[in-house]
Coordinates of C-alpha atoms in Angstrom, one line a residue:
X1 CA -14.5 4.1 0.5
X2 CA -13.0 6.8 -1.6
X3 CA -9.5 6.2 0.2
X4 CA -9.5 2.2 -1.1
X5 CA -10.6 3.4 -4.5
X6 CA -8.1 6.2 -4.6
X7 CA -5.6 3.0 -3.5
X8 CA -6.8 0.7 -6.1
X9 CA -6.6 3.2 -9.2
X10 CA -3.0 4.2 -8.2
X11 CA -2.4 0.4 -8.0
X12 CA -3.7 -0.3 -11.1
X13 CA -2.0 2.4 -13.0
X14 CA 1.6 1.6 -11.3
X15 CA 3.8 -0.9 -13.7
X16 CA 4.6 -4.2 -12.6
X17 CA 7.9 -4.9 -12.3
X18 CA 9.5 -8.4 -13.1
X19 CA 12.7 -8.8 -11.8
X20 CA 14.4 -11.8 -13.9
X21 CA 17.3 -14.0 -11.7
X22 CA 18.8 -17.5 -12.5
X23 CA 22.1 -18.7 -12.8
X24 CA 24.4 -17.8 -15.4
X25 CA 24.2 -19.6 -18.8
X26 CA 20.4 -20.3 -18.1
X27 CA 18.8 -17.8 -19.9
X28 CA 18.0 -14.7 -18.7
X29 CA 19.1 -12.0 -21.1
X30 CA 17.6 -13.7 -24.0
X31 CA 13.8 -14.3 -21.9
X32 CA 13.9 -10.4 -21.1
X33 CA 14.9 -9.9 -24.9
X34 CA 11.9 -12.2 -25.7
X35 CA 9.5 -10.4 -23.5
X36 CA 10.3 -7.6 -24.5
X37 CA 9.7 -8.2 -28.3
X38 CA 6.8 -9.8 -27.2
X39 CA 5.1 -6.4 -25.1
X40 CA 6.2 -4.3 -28.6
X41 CA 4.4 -6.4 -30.7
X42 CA 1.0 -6.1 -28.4
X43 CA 1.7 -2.1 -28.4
X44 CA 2.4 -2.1 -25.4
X45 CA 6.8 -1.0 -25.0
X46 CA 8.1 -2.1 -21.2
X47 CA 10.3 -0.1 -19.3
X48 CA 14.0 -2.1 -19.7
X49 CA 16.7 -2.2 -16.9
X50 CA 20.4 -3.9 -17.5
X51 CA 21.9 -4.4 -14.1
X52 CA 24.6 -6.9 -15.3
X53 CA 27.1 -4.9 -15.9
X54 CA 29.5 -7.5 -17.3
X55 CA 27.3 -8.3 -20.3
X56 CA 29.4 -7.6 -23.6
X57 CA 25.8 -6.7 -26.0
X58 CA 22.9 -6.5 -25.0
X59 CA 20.1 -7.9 -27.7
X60 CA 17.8 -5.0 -26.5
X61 CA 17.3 -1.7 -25.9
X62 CA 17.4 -0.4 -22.2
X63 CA 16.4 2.7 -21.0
X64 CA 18.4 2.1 -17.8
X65 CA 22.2 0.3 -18.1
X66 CA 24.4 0.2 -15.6
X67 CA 27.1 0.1 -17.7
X68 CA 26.4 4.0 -18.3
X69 CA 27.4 4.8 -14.5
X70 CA 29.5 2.0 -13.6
X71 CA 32.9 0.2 -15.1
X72 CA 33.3 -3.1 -13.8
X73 CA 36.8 -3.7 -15.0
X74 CA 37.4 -0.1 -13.1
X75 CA 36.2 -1.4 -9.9
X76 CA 38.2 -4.9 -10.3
X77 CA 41.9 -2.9 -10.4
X78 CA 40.5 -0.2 -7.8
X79 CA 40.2 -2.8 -5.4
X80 CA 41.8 -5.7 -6.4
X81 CA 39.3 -8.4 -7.2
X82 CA 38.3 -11.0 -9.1
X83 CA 35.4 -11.1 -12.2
X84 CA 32.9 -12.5 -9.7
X85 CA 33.8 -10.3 -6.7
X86 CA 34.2 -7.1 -9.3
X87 CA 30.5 -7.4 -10.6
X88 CA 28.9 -8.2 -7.1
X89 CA 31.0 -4.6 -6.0
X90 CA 29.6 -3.0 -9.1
X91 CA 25.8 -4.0 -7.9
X92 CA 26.8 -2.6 -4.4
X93 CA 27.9 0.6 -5.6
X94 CA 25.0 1.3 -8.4
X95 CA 22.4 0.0 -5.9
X96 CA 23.5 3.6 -3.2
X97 CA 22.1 5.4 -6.2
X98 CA 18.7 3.4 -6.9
X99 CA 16.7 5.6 -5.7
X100 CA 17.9 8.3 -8.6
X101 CA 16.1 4.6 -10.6
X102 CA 13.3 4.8 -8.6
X103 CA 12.6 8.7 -9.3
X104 CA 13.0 7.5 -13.0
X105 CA 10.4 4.8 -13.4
X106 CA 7.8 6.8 -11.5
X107 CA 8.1 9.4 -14.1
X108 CA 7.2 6.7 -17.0
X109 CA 4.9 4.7 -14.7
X110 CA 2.2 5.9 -17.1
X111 CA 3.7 5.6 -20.5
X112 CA 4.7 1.9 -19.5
X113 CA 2.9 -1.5 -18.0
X114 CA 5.7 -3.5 -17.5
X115 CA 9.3 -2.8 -16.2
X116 CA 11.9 -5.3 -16.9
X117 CA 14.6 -5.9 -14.9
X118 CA 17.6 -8.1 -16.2
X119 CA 20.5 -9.3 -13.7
X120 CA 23.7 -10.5 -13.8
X121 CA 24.1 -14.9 -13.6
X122 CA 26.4 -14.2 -10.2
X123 CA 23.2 -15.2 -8.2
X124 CA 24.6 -14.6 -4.7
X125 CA 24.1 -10.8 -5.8
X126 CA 20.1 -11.9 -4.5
X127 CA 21.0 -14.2 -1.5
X128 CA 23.1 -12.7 0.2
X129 CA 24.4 -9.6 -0.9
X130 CA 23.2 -6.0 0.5
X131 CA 22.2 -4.6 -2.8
X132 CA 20.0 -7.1 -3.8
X133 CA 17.9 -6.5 -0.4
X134 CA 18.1 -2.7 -1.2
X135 CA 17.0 -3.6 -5.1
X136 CA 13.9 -5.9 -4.3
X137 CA 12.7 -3.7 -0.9
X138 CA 12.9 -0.6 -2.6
X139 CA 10.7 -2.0 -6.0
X140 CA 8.5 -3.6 -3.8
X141 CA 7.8 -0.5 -1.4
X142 CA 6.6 1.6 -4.5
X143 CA 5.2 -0.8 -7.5
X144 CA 3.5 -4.2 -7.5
X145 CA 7.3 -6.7 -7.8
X146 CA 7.2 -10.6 -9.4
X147 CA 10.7 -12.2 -9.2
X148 CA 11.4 -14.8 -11.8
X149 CA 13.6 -17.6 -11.3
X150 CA 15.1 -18.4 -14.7
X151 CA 16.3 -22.2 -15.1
X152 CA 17.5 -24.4 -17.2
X153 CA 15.6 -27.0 -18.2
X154 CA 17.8 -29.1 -20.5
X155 CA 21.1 -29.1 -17.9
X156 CA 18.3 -30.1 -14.9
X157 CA 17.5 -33.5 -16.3
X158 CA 19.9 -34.9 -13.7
X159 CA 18.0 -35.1 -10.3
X160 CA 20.9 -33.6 -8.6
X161 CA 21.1 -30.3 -10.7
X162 CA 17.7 -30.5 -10.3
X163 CA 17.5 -30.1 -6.7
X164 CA 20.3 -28.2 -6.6
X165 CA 18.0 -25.5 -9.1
X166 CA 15.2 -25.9 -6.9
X167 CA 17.8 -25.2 -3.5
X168 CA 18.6 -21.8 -5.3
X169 CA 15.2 -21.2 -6.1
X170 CA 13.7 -21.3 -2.4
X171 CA 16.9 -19.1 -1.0
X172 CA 15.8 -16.7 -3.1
X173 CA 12.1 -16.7 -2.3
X174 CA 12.7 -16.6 1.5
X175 CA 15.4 -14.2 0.5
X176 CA 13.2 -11.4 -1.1
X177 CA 9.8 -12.2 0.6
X178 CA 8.0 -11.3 -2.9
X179 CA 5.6 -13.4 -5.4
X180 CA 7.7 -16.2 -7.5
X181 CA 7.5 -17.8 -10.9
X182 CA 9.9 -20.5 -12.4
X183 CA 10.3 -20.4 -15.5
X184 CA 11.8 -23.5 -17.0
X185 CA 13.5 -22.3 -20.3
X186 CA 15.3 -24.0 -23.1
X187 CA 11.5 -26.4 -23.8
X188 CA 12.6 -26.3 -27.8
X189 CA 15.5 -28.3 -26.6
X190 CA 13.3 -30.7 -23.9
X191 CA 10.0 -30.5 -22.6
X192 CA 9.5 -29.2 -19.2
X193 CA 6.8 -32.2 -18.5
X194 CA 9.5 -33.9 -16.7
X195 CA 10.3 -31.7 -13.8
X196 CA 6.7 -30.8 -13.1
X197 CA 6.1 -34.3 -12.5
X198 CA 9.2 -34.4 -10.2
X199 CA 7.8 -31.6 -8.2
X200 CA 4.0 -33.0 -8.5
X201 CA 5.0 -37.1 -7.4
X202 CA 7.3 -37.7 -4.7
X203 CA 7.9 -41.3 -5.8
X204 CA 8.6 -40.5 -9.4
X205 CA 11.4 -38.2 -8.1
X206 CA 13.2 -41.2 -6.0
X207 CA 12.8 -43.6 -8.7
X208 CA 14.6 -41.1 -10.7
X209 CA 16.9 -40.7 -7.9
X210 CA 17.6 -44.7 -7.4
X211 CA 19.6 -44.5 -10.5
X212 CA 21.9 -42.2 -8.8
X213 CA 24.9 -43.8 -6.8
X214 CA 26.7 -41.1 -5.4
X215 CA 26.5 -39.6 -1.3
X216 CA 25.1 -36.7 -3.1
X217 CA 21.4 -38.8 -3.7
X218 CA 21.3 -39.6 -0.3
X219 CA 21.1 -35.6 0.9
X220 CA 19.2 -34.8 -2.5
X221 CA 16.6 -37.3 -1.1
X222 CA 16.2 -35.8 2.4
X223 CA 15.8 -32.1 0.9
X224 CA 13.2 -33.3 -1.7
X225 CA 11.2 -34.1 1.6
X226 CA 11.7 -30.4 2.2
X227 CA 10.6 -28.9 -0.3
X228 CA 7.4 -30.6 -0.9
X229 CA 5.5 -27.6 0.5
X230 CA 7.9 -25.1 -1.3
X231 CA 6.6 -26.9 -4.1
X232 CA 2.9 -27.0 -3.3
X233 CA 3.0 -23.5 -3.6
X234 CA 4.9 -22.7 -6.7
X235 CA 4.3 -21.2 -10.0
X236 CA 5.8 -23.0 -12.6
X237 CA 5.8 -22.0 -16.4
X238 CA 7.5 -23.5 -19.4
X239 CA 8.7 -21.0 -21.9
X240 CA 11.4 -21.4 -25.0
X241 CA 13.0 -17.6 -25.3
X242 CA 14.5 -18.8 -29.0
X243 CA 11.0 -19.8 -30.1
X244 CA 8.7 -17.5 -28.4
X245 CA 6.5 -20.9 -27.1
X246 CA 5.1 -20.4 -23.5
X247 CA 4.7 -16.3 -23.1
X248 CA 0.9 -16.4 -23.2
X249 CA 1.2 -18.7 -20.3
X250 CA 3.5 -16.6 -18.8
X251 CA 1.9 -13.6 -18.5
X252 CA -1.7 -15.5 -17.1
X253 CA 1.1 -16.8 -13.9
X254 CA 2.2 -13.3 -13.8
X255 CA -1.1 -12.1 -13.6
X256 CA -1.8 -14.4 -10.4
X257 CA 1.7 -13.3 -8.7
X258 CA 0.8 -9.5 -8.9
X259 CA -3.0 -10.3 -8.0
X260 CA -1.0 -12.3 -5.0
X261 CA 1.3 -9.3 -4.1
X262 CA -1.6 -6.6 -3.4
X263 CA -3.6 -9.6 -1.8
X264 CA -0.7 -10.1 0.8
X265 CA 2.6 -8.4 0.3
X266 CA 1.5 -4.5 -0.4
X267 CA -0.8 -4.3 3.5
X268 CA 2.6 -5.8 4.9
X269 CA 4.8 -3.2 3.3
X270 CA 2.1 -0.4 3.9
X271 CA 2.4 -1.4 7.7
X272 CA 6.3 -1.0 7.8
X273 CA 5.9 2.1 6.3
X274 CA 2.7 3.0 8.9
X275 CA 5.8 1.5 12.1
X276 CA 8.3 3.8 10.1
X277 CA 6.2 7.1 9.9
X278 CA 5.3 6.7 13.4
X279 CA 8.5 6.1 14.7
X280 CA 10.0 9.3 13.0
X281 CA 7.2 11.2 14.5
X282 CA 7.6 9.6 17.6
X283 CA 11.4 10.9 17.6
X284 CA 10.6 14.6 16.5
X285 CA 8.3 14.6 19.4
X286 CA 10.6 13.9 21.5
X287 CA 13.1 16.5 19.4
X288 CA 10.3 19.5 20.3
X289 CA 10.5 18.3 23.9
X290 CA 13.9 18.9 24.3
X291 CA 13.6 22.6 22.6
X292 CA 10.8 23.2 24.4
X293 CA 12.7 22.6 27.9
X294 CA 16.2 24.2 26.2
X295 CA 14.5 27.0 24.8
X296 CA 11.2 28.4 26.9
X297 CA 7.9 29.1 25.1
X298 CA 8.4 31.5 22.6
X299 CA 10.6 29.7 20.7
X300 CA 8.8 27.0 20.8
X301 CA 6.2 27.8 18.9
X302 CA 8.1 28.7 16.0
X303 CA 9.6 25.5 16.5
X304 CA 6.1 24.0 15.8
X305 CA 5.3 25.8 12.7
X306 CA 8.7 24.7 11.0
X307 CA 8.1 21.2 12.3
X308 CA 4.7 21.4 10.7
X309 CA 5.9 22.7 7.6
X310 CA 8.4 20.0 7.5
X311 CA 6.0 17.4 8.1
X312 CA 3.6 18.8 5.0
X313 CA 6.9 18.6 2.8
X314 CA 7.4 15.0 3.9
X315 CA 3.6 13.8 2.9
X316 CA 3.8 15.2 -0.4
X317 CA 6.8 13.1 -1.3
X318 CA 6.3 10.1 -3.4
X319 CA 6.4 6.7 -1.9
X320 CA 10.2 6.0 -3.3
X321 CA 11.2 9.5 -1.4
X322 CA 9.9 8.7 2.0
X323 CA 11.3 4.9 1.7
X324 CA 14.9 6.4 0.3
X325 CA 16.0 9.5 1.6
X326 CA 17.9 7.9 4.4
X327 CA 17.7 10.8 6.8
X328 CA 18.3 13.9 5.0
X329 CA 17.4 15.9 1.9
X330 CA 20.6 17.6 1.1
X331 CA 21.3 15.5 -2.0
X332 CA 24.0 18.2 -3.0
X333 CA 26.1 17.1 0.4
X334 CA 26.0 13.7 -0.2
X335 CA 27.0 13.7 -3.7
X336 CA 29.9 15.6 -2.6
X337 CA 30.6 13.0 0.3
X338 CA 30.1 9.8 -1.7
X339 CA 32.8 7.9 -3.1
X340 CA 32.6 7.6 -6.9
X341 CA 36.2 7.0 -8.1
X342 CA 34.9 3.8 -10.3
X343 CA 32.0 5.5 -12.2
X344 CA 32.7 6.1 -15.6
X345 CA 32.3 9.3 -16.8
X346 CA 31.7 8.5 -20.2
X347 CA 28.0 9.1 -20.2
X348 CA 25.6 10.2 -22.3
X349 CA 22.8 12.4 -21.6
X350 CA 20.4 10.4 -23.1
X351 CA 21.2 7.8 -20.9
X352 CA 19.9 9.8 -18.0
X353 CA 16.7 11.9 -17.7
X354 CA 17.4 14.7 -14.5
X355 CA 19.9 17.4 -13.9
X356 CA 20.3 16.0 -10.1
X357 CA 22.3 12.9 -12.2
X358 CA 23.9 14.9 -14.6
X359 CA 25.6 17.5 -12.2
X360 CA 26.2 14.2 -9.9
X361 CA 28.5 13.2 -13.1
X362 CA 30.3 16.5 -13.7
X363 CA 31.7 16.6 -9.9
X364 CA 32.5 13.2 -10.3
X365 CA 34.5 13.1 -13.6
X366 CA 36.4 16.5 -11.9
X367 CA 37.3 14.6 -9.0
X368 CA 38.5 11.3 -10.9
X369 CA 40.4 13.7 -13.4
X370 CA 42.6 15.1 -10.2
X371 CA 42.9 11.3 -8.5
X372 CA 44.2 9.9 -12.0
X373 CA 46.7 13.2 -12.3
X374 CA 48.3 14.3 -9.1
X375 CA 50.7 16.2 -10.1
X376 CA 48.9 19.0 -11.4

């Protein structure tokens, strides 16, 4: 009894976080500047993360950018790509340092209830891309996680776009395994009424179709079969991020996703953990086996006591830590073995809260200075 209440204070004082996709042009930026206006005005400041690191301004303050520790335009000439390919590079290469993220949001997990996450409009970044797994599993493993689908409600009037939305919508969901809202933005410009009813009434939806001609209406006809259960099951929220209209709303669907993701998502993640933790004990067992046959019986037991003093160190480390670590502790040797040529040194130390990051700059800038002169 005193474990599950011990597990249900810590879960109610860890922040939610709300992790805001969509395609680009739909809205995204200018919902996280919203909520984030909205949270100050009821005393209550969020924790803000830019992860689109492409953005020109941003209309709010964030207490993590990526544009502080990676250039984009950098990694596009380093290796020779394209806008799209040079931002989804720029997500891989910031998301091998997340965890240095995760270390800061457990430090203000007190101060703040909410942690906002904005993302870049290149949405394949969350379908199919490796640090958008690495992103959502490593929130999800720590802090109650929502993801919110931000679409366009005035460009979806077509049926087509429409389902095409709603394609992109249920990748993602089977994609990140984690609660999921819709929002339909843009309702100052048309009313959301619309699409609900095209998600609610099958029929509506083909006679809507039935004014379509093209092959397209034929396949968006079969898949609207598809998705009715995807459909059955979704939260849906209509919200105008230039007005303000639709937040209340918001944050009572929000409320039912995180009651959702410690009713069925937090056990599951608790028991890879559980599989984890006994499979690295299972190995180190094996480990003392080996020294105990290689060495004899004196040495083994001071094999023991280290091992036990190692596995003491190991349960006192946050959840992030045991999720993150990948194997080893020495953070100093892999700084020194990662490759960082396309960080940008030109960082302030506001923009980062521990040493660990700081001297992980200093090496880096040294070691960009020498690649960009060779000859001295």
């Amino acid at each position: 009894m005193a474990a599950a209440a011990a597990s249900g204070a810590e879960a109610a004082s860890a922040p939610v976080c709300v992790l805001v996709l969509g395609m680009a042009g739909s809205g995204k930026t200018t919902f996280v500047q919203r909520l984030a206006v909205h949270l100050h005005g009821q005393r209550c400041p969020p924790y803000v993360i830019n992860l689109d690191p492409a953005v020109h301004d941003l209309p709010f303050p964030a207490n993590i950018d990526i544009r502080d520790t990676v250039k984009y335009k950098e990694v596009m000439k380093q290796y020779g790509l394209g806008p799209n390919g040079g931002i989804v590079t720029s997500l891989n290469l910031f998301a091998t340092r997340f965890d240095q993220v995760m270390k800061f949001i457990e430090k203000r997990q007190n101060a703040s209830k909410y942690v906002l996450i904005d993302t870049p409009g290149q949405i394949e970044v969350f379908t199919w891309s490796a640090s958008g797994a690495i992103i959502t599993e490593a929130l999800a493993s720590s802090f109650p996680s929502v993801v919110v689908y931000v679409m366009d409600t005035s460009r979806s009037t077509n049926p087509v776009t429409f389902m095409s939305n709603m394609l992109y919508a249920c990748s993602i969901l089977y994609k990140t395994k984690l609660p999921f809202i819709v929002v339909m933005n843009k309702t100052d410009i048309i009313d959301h009424s619309f699409a609900v009813e095209w998600m609610q009434d099958f029929e509506t939806f083909q006679d809507a179709l039935n004014q379509e001609t093209s092959y397209v209406s034929n396949l968006t006809r079969s898949m609207s079969l598809v998705l009715d259960e995807f459909y059955s099951s979704l939260k849906v929220v209509g919200v105008s991020s230039v007005v303000g209209t639709g937040l209340d709303d918001f944050f009572v669907q929000l409320s039912k996703a995180v009651d959702e993701y410690e009713r069925e998502y937090r056990p599951e993640y608790e028991r890879l953990r559980k599989t984890l933790e006994e499979a690295q004990n299972e190995q180190k067992k094996e480990q003392l086996e080996h020294l105990r046959k290689d060495m004899g019986s004196v040495s083994f037991v001071s094999c023991i006591a280290i091992s036990v003093q190692g596995s003491d160190d190991a349960s006192a480390m946050g959840p992030s830590e045991l999720i993150l670590t990948r194997g080893t502790l020495d953070e100093e040797e892999e700084e020194r073995e990662s490759d960082t040529d396309d960080i940008d040194h030109e960082v302030t130390e506001e923009s980062h809260e521990e040493p660990a990051f700081r001297n992980f700059m200093q090496e880096t800038r040294m070691k960009y200075q020498r690649s960009s002169n060779p000859n001295e």
